[in-house]
Short mmCIF file of C-alpha atoms in Angstrom, two decimals:
data_model
loop_
_atom_site.label_atom_id
_atom_site.label_comp_id
_atom_site.label_asym_id
_atom_site.label_seq_id
_atom_site.Cartn_x
_atom_site.Cartn_y
_atom_site.Cartn_z
CA UNK A 1 0.00 0.00 0.00
CA UNK A 2 2.82 2.43 0.85
CA UNK A 3 4.33 1.73 -2.55
CA UNK A 4 0.98 2.44 -4.26
CA UNK A 5 0.49 5.69 -2.31
CA UNK A 6 4.04 6.75 -3.12
CA UNK A 7 3.49 6.04 -6.81
CA UNK A 8 0.26 8.03 -6.76
CA UNK A 9 2.00 10.96 -5.09
CA UNK A 10 4.76 10.90 -7.70
CA UNK A 11 2.24 10.75 -10.53
CA UNK A 12 0.23 13.61 -9.03
CA UNK A 13 3.38 15.71 -8.64
CA UNK A 14 4.27 15.08 -12.27
CA UNK A 15 0.78 16.17 -13.38
CA UNK A 16 0.93 19.33 -11.26
CA UNK A 17 4.38 20.13 -12.60
CA UNK A 18 3.20 19.69 -16.18
CA UNK A 19 0.09 21.81 -15.60
CA UNK A 20 2.22 24.48 -13.94
CA UNK A 21 4.49 24.60 -16.93
CA UNK A 22 1.55 24.84 -19.33
CA UNK A 23 -0.22 27.50 -17.30
CA UNK A 24 2.76 29.60 -16.25
CA UNK A 25 4.82 29.71 -19.39
CA UNK A 26 2.68 31.12 -22.25
CA UNK A 27 4.23 34.57 -21.92
CA UNK A 28 7.79 33.28 -21.78
CA UNK A 29 7.11 30.89 -24.65
CA UNK A 30 5.57 33.74 -26.62
CA UNK A 31 8.56 35.93 -25.85
CA UNK A 32 10.94 33.20 -27.00
CA UNK A 33 8.87 32.66 -30.14
CA UNK A 34 8.78 36.41 -30.83
CA UNK A 35 12.53 36.71 -30.32
CA UNK A 36 13.18 33.79 -32.63
CA UNK A 37 10.84 35.26 -35.23
CA UNK A 38 12.49 38.65 -34.87
CA UNK A 39 16.07 37.48 -35.06
CA UNK A 40 15.90 34.29 -37.12
CA UNK A 41 15.54 35.92 -40.52
CA UNK A 42 16.49 39.46 -39.57
CA UNK A 43 16.45 41.74 -41.45
CA UNK A 44 13.32 40.92 -43.43
CA UNK A 45 12.53 44.49 -44.51
CA UNK A 46 14.29 47.89 -44.75
CA UNK A 47 15.89 49.45 -41.68
CA UNK A 48 15.42 53.10 -40.69
CA UNK A 49 18.56 54.99 -39.69
CA UNK A 50 17.44 58.07 -37.77
CA UNK A 51 19.49 61.26 -37.97
CA UNK A 52 18.57 63.98 -35.48
CA UNK A 53 19.63 66.78 -37.82
CA UNK A 54 18.57 68.22 -41.19
CA UNK A 55 20.17 66.95 -44.41
CA UNK A 56 23.56 68.31 -45.39
CA UNK A 57 25.49 68.38 -42.12
CA UNK A 58 28.35 66.16 -40.98
CA UNK A 59 26.07 63.76 -39.07
CA UNK A 60 23.80 63.37 -42.10
CA UNK A 61 26.73 62.84 -44.45
CA UNK A 62 28.21 60.16 -42.20
CA UNK A 63 24.82 58.45 -41.96
CA UNK A 64 24.41 58.30 -45.73
CA UNK A 65 27.89 56.91 -46.25
CA UNK A 66 27.51 54.18 -43.63
CA UNK A 67 23.92 53.39 -44.69
CA UNK A 68 25.11 52.34 -48.13
CA UNK A 69 27.80 50.09 -46.70
CA UNK A 70 25.41 48.48 -44.21
CA UNK A 71 22.79 47.95 -46.92
CA UNK A 72 25.30 46.02 -49.02
CA UNK A 73 26.22 43.76 -46.11
CA UNK A 74 22.80 43.20 -44.54
CA UNK A 75 20.94 42.54 -47.77
CA UNK A 76 18.27 45.12 -46.96
CA UNK A 77 18.09 48.85 -47.57
CA UNK A 78 19.17 51.03 -44.67
CA UNK A 79 17.17 54.22 -45.20
CA UNK A 80 18.30 57.52 -43.67
CA UNK A 81 15.43 59.38 -41.99
CA UNK A 82 16.13 62.97 -40.93
CA UNK A 83 14.24 64.05 -37.82
CA UNK A 84 15.90 67.29 -36.83
CA UNK A 85 15.26 69.52 -33.86
CA UNK A 86 16.44 70.30 -30.33
CA UNK A 87 20.10 69.62 -31.06
CA UNK A 88 19.56 66.07 -32.24
CA UNK A 89 17.58 64.98 -29.17
CA UNK A 90 14.22 64.52 -30.93
CA UNK A 91 15.67 61.90 -33.24
CA UNK A 92 17.51 60.21 -30.38
CA UNK A 93 14.35 60.08 -28.28
CA UNK A 94 12.50 58.42 -31.15
CA UNK A 95 15.04 55.60 -31.23
CA UNK A 96 15.09 55.26 -27.43
CA UNK A 97 11.33 54.62 -27.56
CA UNK A 98 11.39 52.36 -30.63
CA UNK A 99 10.83 48.59 -30.49
CA UNK A 100 14.06 46.69 -29.91
CA UNK A 101 13.70 44.74 -33.14
CA UNK A 102 16.64 46.09 -35.12
CA UNK A 103 14.56 48.05 -37.60
CA UNK A 104 15.11 51.49 -36.04
CA UNK A 105 18.70 52.63 -35.52
CA UNK A 106 20.35 55.94 -34.68
CA UNK A 107 23.36 57.73 -36.11
CA UNK A 108 24.28 59.49 -32.88
CA UNK A 109 26.87 62.14 -32.14
CA UNK A 110 28.51 63.70 -29.10
CA UNK A 111 25.85 66.38 -28.70
CA UNK A 112 22.73 64.30 -28.19
CA UNK A 113 24.37 61.18 -26.73
CA UNK A 114 26.55 62.82 -24.06
CA UNK A 115 26.17 66.57 -23.63
CA UNK A 116 22.42 67.23 -23.97
CA UNK A 117 21.38 65.30 -20.88
CA UNK A 118 23.92 67.19 -18.77
CA UNK A 119 22.65 70.66 -19.55
CA UNK A 120 19.00 70.29 -20.54
CA UNK A 121 16.40 69.00 -18.09
CA UNK A 122 13.93 68.55 -20.96
CA UNK A 123 15.95 65.60 -22.28
CA UNK A 124 14.07 62.54 -21.01
CA UNK A 125 16.38 59.76 -22.18
CA UNK A 126 19.74 58.61 -20.84
CA UNK A 127 22.35 58.37 -23.58
CA UNK A 128 24.23 55.67 -21.68
CA UNK A 129 21.29 53.50 -20.55
CA UNK A 130 18.48 53.79 -23.11
CA UNK A 131 20.44 52.62 -26.15
CA UNK A 132 22.47 49.66 -27.36
CA UNK A 133 25.85 50.99 -28.54
CA UNK A 134 26.87 49.20 -31.74
CA UNK A 135 30.08 50.95 -32.68
CA UNK A 136 31.99 54.20 -33.07
CA UNK A 137 32.12 55.14 -36.74
CA UNK A 138 34.41 58.14 -37.04
CA UNK A 139 35.79 61.22 -35.34
CA UNK A 140 36.52 64.70 -36.60
CA UNK A 141 38.54 67.48 -34.95
CA UNK A 142 37.30 70.99 -34.47
CA UNK A 143 39.12 74.08 -35.64
CA UNK A 144 39.84 77.28 -33.75
CA UNK A 145 39.56 79.89 -36.49
CA UNK A 146 40.14 83.62 -36.55
CA UNK A 147 38.71 86.40 -38.65
CA UNK A 148 41.42 87.93 -40.88
CA UNK A 149 40.61 91.28 -39.25
CA UNK A 150 41.57 89.94 -35.80
CA UNK A 151 45.25 90.21 -36.68
CA UNK A 152 46.09 86.80 -35.23
CA UNK A 153 47.98 84.22 -37.28
CA UNK A 154 48.73 81.45 -34.76
CA UNK A 155 47.68 79.88 -31.47
CA UNK A 156 50.62 81.59 -29.76
CA UNK A 157 49.46 85.01 -30.99
CA UNK A 158 45.91 84.20 -29.86
CA UNK A 159 47.19 83.44 -26.37
CA UNK A 160 49.26 86.63 -26.20
CA UNK A 161 46.32 88.72 -27.35
CA UNK A 162 43.84 87.28 -24.87
CA UNK A 163 46.19 87.29 -21.89
CA UNK A 164 46.98 90.93 -22.51
CA UNK A 165 43.33 91.99 -22.56
CA UNK A 166 40.64 92.34 -19.88
CA UNK A 167 38.47 89.26 -19.29
CA UNK A 168 35.64 89.15 -21.81
CA UNK A 169 37.28 91.62 -24.19
CA UNK A 170 37.40 88.96 -26.90
CA UNK A 171 34.84 86.34 -27.77
CA UNK A 172 34.43 83.08 -29.62
CA UNK A 173 31.40 81.85 -31.50
CA UNK A 174 29.88 78.38 -31.70
CA UNK A 175 26.79 76.82 -33.22
CA UNK A 176 24.86 77.06 -29.95
CA UNK A 177 24.85 76.69 -26.17
CA UNK A 178 25.99 73.26 -25.03
CA UNK A 179 27.13 72.07 -28.44
CA UNK A 180 30.41 70.26 -28.91
CA UNK A 181 31.79 73.43 -30.49
CA UNK A 182 30.83 75.43 -27.40
CA UNK A 183 32.49 72.88 -25.11
CA UNK A 184 35.64 72.92 -27.25
CA UNK A 185 35.85 76.68 -26.80
CA UNK A 186 35.43 76.30 -23.06
CA UNK A 187 38.19 73.68 -23.02
CA UNK A 188 40.50 76.22 -24.68
CA UNK A 189 39.50 78.81 -22.05
CA UNK A 190 40.26 76.39 -19.22
CA UNK A 191 43.50 75.08 -20.70
CA UNK A 192 44.92 78.54 -21.40
CA UNK A 193 43.38 80.26 -18.36
CA UNK A 194 41.80 82.88 -20.61
CA UNK A 195 38.23 84.16 -20.64
CA UNK A 196 36.95 84.55 -24.17
CA UNK A 197 33.19 85.15 -23.97
CA UNK A 198 30.91 82.67 -25.71
CA UNK A 199 28.63 83.91 -28.50
CA UNK A 200 26.05 81.27 -29.48
CA UNK A 201 24.74 81.19 -33.05
CA UNK A 202 21.83 79.32 -34.55
CA UNK A 203 23.94 77.01 -36.63
CA UNK A 204 27.29 77.12 -38.38
CA UNK A 205 26.40 79.18 -41.47
CA UNK A 206 25.77 82.52 -39.69
CA UNK A 207 28.82 81.90 -37.49
CA UNK A 208 31.07 81.51 -40.53
CA UNK A 209 29.53 84.59 -42.16
CA UNK A 210 30.26 86.78 -39.13
CA UNK A 211 33.79 85.40 -38.84
CA UNK A 212 34.58 86.21 -42.45
CA UNK A 213 33.09 89.70 -42.19
CA UNK A 214 34.92 90.55 -38.96
CA UNK A 215 31.78 90.84 -36.82
CA UNK A 216 33.25 88.02 -34.73
CA UNK A 217 36.94 87.66 -33.87
CA UNK A 218 37.22 83.92 -33.21
CA UNK A 219 35.11 80.83 -33.66
CA UNK A 220 35.02 77.08 -33.16
CA UNK A 221 34.10 75.10 -36.26
CA UNK A 222 34.05 71.46 -37.24
CA UNK A 223 37.11 71.07 -39.47
CA UNK A 224 35.05 70.21 -42.55
CA UNK A 225 32.99 73.40 -42.10
CA UNK A 226 35.96 75.75 -41.77
CA UNK A 227 38.56 74.22 -44.06
CA UNK A 228 37.16 75.53 -47.37
CA UNK A 229 37.18 79.11 -46.04
CA UNK A 230 40.72 78.65 -44.69
CA UNK A 231 41.91 77.36 -48.05
CA UNK A 232 40.24 80.32 -49.77
CA UNK A 233 42.00 82.78 -47.44
CA UNK A 234 38.74 83.94 -45.86
CA UNK A 235 39.55 82.55 -42.39
CA UNK A 236 42.77 81.96 -40.46
CA UNK A 237 43.30 78.48 -38.97
CA UNK A 238 44.88 78.67 -35.51
CA UNK A 239 44.84 74.94 -34.79
CA UNK A 240 42.80 71.75 -34.59
CA UNK A 241 41.52 70.48 -31.26
CA UNK A 242 42.94 66.95 -31.25
CA UNK A 243 46.38 66.06 -29.91
CA UNK A 244 47.59 65.23 -33.39
CA UNK A 245 47.28 66.98 -36.73
CA UNK A 246 44.49 65.91 -39.03
CA UNK A 247 45.54 63.87 -42.07
CA UNK A 248 42.98 65.90 -44.02
CA UNK A 249 44.81 69.16 -43.28
CA UNK A 250 48.35 68.30 -42.13
CA UNK A 251 49.55 71.88 -42.56
CA UNK A 252 47.26 73.07 -39.75
CA UNK A 253 48.97 72.50 -36.38
CA UNK A 254 47.30 70.88 -33.41
CA UNK A 255 46.58 73.46 -30.71
CA UNK A 256 48.34 71.15 -28.25
CA UNK A 257 51.63 71.82 -30.04
CA UNK A 258 51.61 75.36 -28.63
CA UNK A 259 52.67 75.96 -25.00
CA UNK A 260 49.60 76.72 -22.93
CA UNK A 261 47.31 74.52 -25.06
CA UNK A 262 48.86 71.16 -24.16
CA UNK A 263 45.72 69.73 -22.52
CA UNK A 264 43.38 70.57 -25.41
CA UNK A 265 42.09 67.29 -26.84
CA UNK A 266 38.50 67.13 -28.01
CA UNK A 267 36.62 66.08 -31.13
CA UNK A 268 33.23 65.34 -32.62
CA UNK A 269 32.36 61.65 -32.97
CA UNK A 270 29.66 59.66 -34.71
CA UNK A 271 28.35 56.27 -33.61
CA UNK A 272 25.68 53.68 -34.41
CA UNK A 273 23.03 52.80 -31.81
CA UNK A 274 19.91 50.73 -31.41
CA UNK A 275 17.29 50.90 -28.66
CA UNK A 276 18.13 49.31 -25.31
CA UNK A 277 17.41 45.59 -25.15
CA UNK A 278 18.34 44.81 -28.74
CA UNK A 279 18.52 40.99 -29.06
CA UNK A 280 22.05 39.59 -28.95
CA UNK A 281 21.90 37.95 -32.41
CA UNK A 282 20.93 41.27 -34.00
CA UNK A 283 23.65 43.10 -32.06
CA UNK A 284 26.21 40.59 -33.30
CA UNK A 285 25.06 40.90 -36.91
CA UNK A 286 25.07 44.69 -36.82
CA UNK A 287 28.46 44.95 -35.16
CA UNK A 288 29.99 42.58 -37.71
CA UNK A 289 28.41 44.48 -40.60
CA UNK A 290 29.59 47.80 -39.17
CA UNK A 291 33.14 46.54 -38.61
CA UNK A 292 33.33 45.38 -42.22
CA UNK A 293 31.83 48.65 -43.45
CA UNK A 294 34.45 50.72 -41.65
CA UNK A 295 37.20 48.93 -43.56
CA UNK A 296 35.64 49.50 -46.99
CA UNK A 297 38.09 51.55 -49.10
CA UNK A 298 35.36 53.71 -50.65
CA UNK A 299 33.88 54.54 -47.24
CA UNK A 300 37.27 55.40 -45.76
CA UNK A 301 38.16 57.61 -48.71
CA UNK A 302 34.88 59.52 -48.55
CA UNK A 303 35.15 59.99 -44.80
CA UNK A 304 38.63 61.42 -45.28
CA UNK A 305 37.32 63.81 -47.95
CA UNK A 306 34.74 65.07 -45.47
CA UNK A 307 37.32 65.65 -42.74
CA UNK A 308 36.61 62.53 -40.71
CA UNK A 309 38.89 59.79 -39.47
CA UNK A 310 37.48 56.27 -39.25
CA UNK A 311 37.47 54.81 -35.74
CA UNK A 312 40.14 52.28 -34.85
CA UNK A 313 39.12 48.60 -35.05
CA UNK A 314 38.13 47.06 -31.73
CA UNK A 315 37.20 50.32 -30.02
CA UNK A 316 34.52 49.40 -27.46
CA UNK A 317 31.66 51.91 -27.86
CA UNK A 318 30.34 51.66 -24.29
CA UNK A 319 33.78 52.18 -22.75
CA UNK A 320 34.52 55.05 -25.12
CA UNK A 321 31.22 56.78 -24.35
CA UNK A 322 31.74 56.38 -20.60
CA UNK A 323 35.07 58.19 -20.88
CA UNK A 324 33.41 60.96 -22.89
CA UNK A 325 30.74 61.39 -20.20
CA UNK A 326 33.50 61.97 -17.63
CA UNK A 327 35.36 64.45 -19.86
CA UNK A 328 32.33 66.52 -20.82
CA UNK A 329 30.92 66.39 -17.31
CA UNK A 330 34.04 68.15 -16.02
CA UNK A 331 33.81 70.78 -18.77
CA UNK A 332 30.12 71.48 -18.17
CA UNK A 333 30.57 71.82 -14.41
CA UNK A 334 33.64 74.03 -14.68
CA UNK A 335 32.00 76.33 -17.24
CA UNK A 336 28.61 76.23 -15.42
CA UNK A 337 26.75 75.64 -18.67
CA UNK A 338 22.97 75.37 -18.71
CA UNK A 339 20.64 75.24 -21.69
CA UNK A 340 18.33 78.19 -22.31
#
């Protein structure tokens, strides 16, 4: 009898266990099925690559170059979608809220992925937590430029002029409060212990116009935006903001070559992101496709033409971004920058 009761208890336990599995697991089974369906044949239709800026700028250009390379390797069109506004944050927010299915990606840059959340309380996403970093694509130095009427031909002359003047006597322009260009100018102020006043513009075009006309003495520009005017003799290049000279313009010295500017090292970077929670198989596929794209000769040549330098192989995007958060956090706090 004890054996019979024991057998009955074992059978009953097996039935309960089976029923528990059937009753408790539909959601997990559905999730596994959905994940398999999402990743098994991914991508099954075109992918949207969101750019948080209007067409024509450096972020847009980088997106279009990498979209073609990714399309060739993924077997589906990667379509650039421009959703400009609020310094790139509207486009970034769209991707942060998108389904994590690999069909909505972001071409992000320093502004919206690192700086915006530090200075603007209206930014509701976290650039480090609400995205899946897929890879750094390229970097580009900035250029400290002078109006020809400023009478300054080098970084050393700039330093002499500013140190011999009252604080705030001279100014520098950027494309807006809290932009990478603004922070680069503040880095120069801090490194050289000078106090050039910041003049924010609504974009690069009016900034360049005022520099050329002499309405503004100095300005921070992305290298690709200022180089044509330098080559035409309409602006004076004082130096690029990376530690080394740019291969695109090797005749322009790095600011760090000049005593007093040694700690200046800052650039604009572009990276590929998906929403947080992107399935591991999709992440793997995208990272492999991106790594191959970055080595494509045509892509590398076109990036060089636009002033960019392709990121080094093996650069971990999460680690890189974490270091950028530390660097820009120090700059923002020291300069006491807040968005309007």
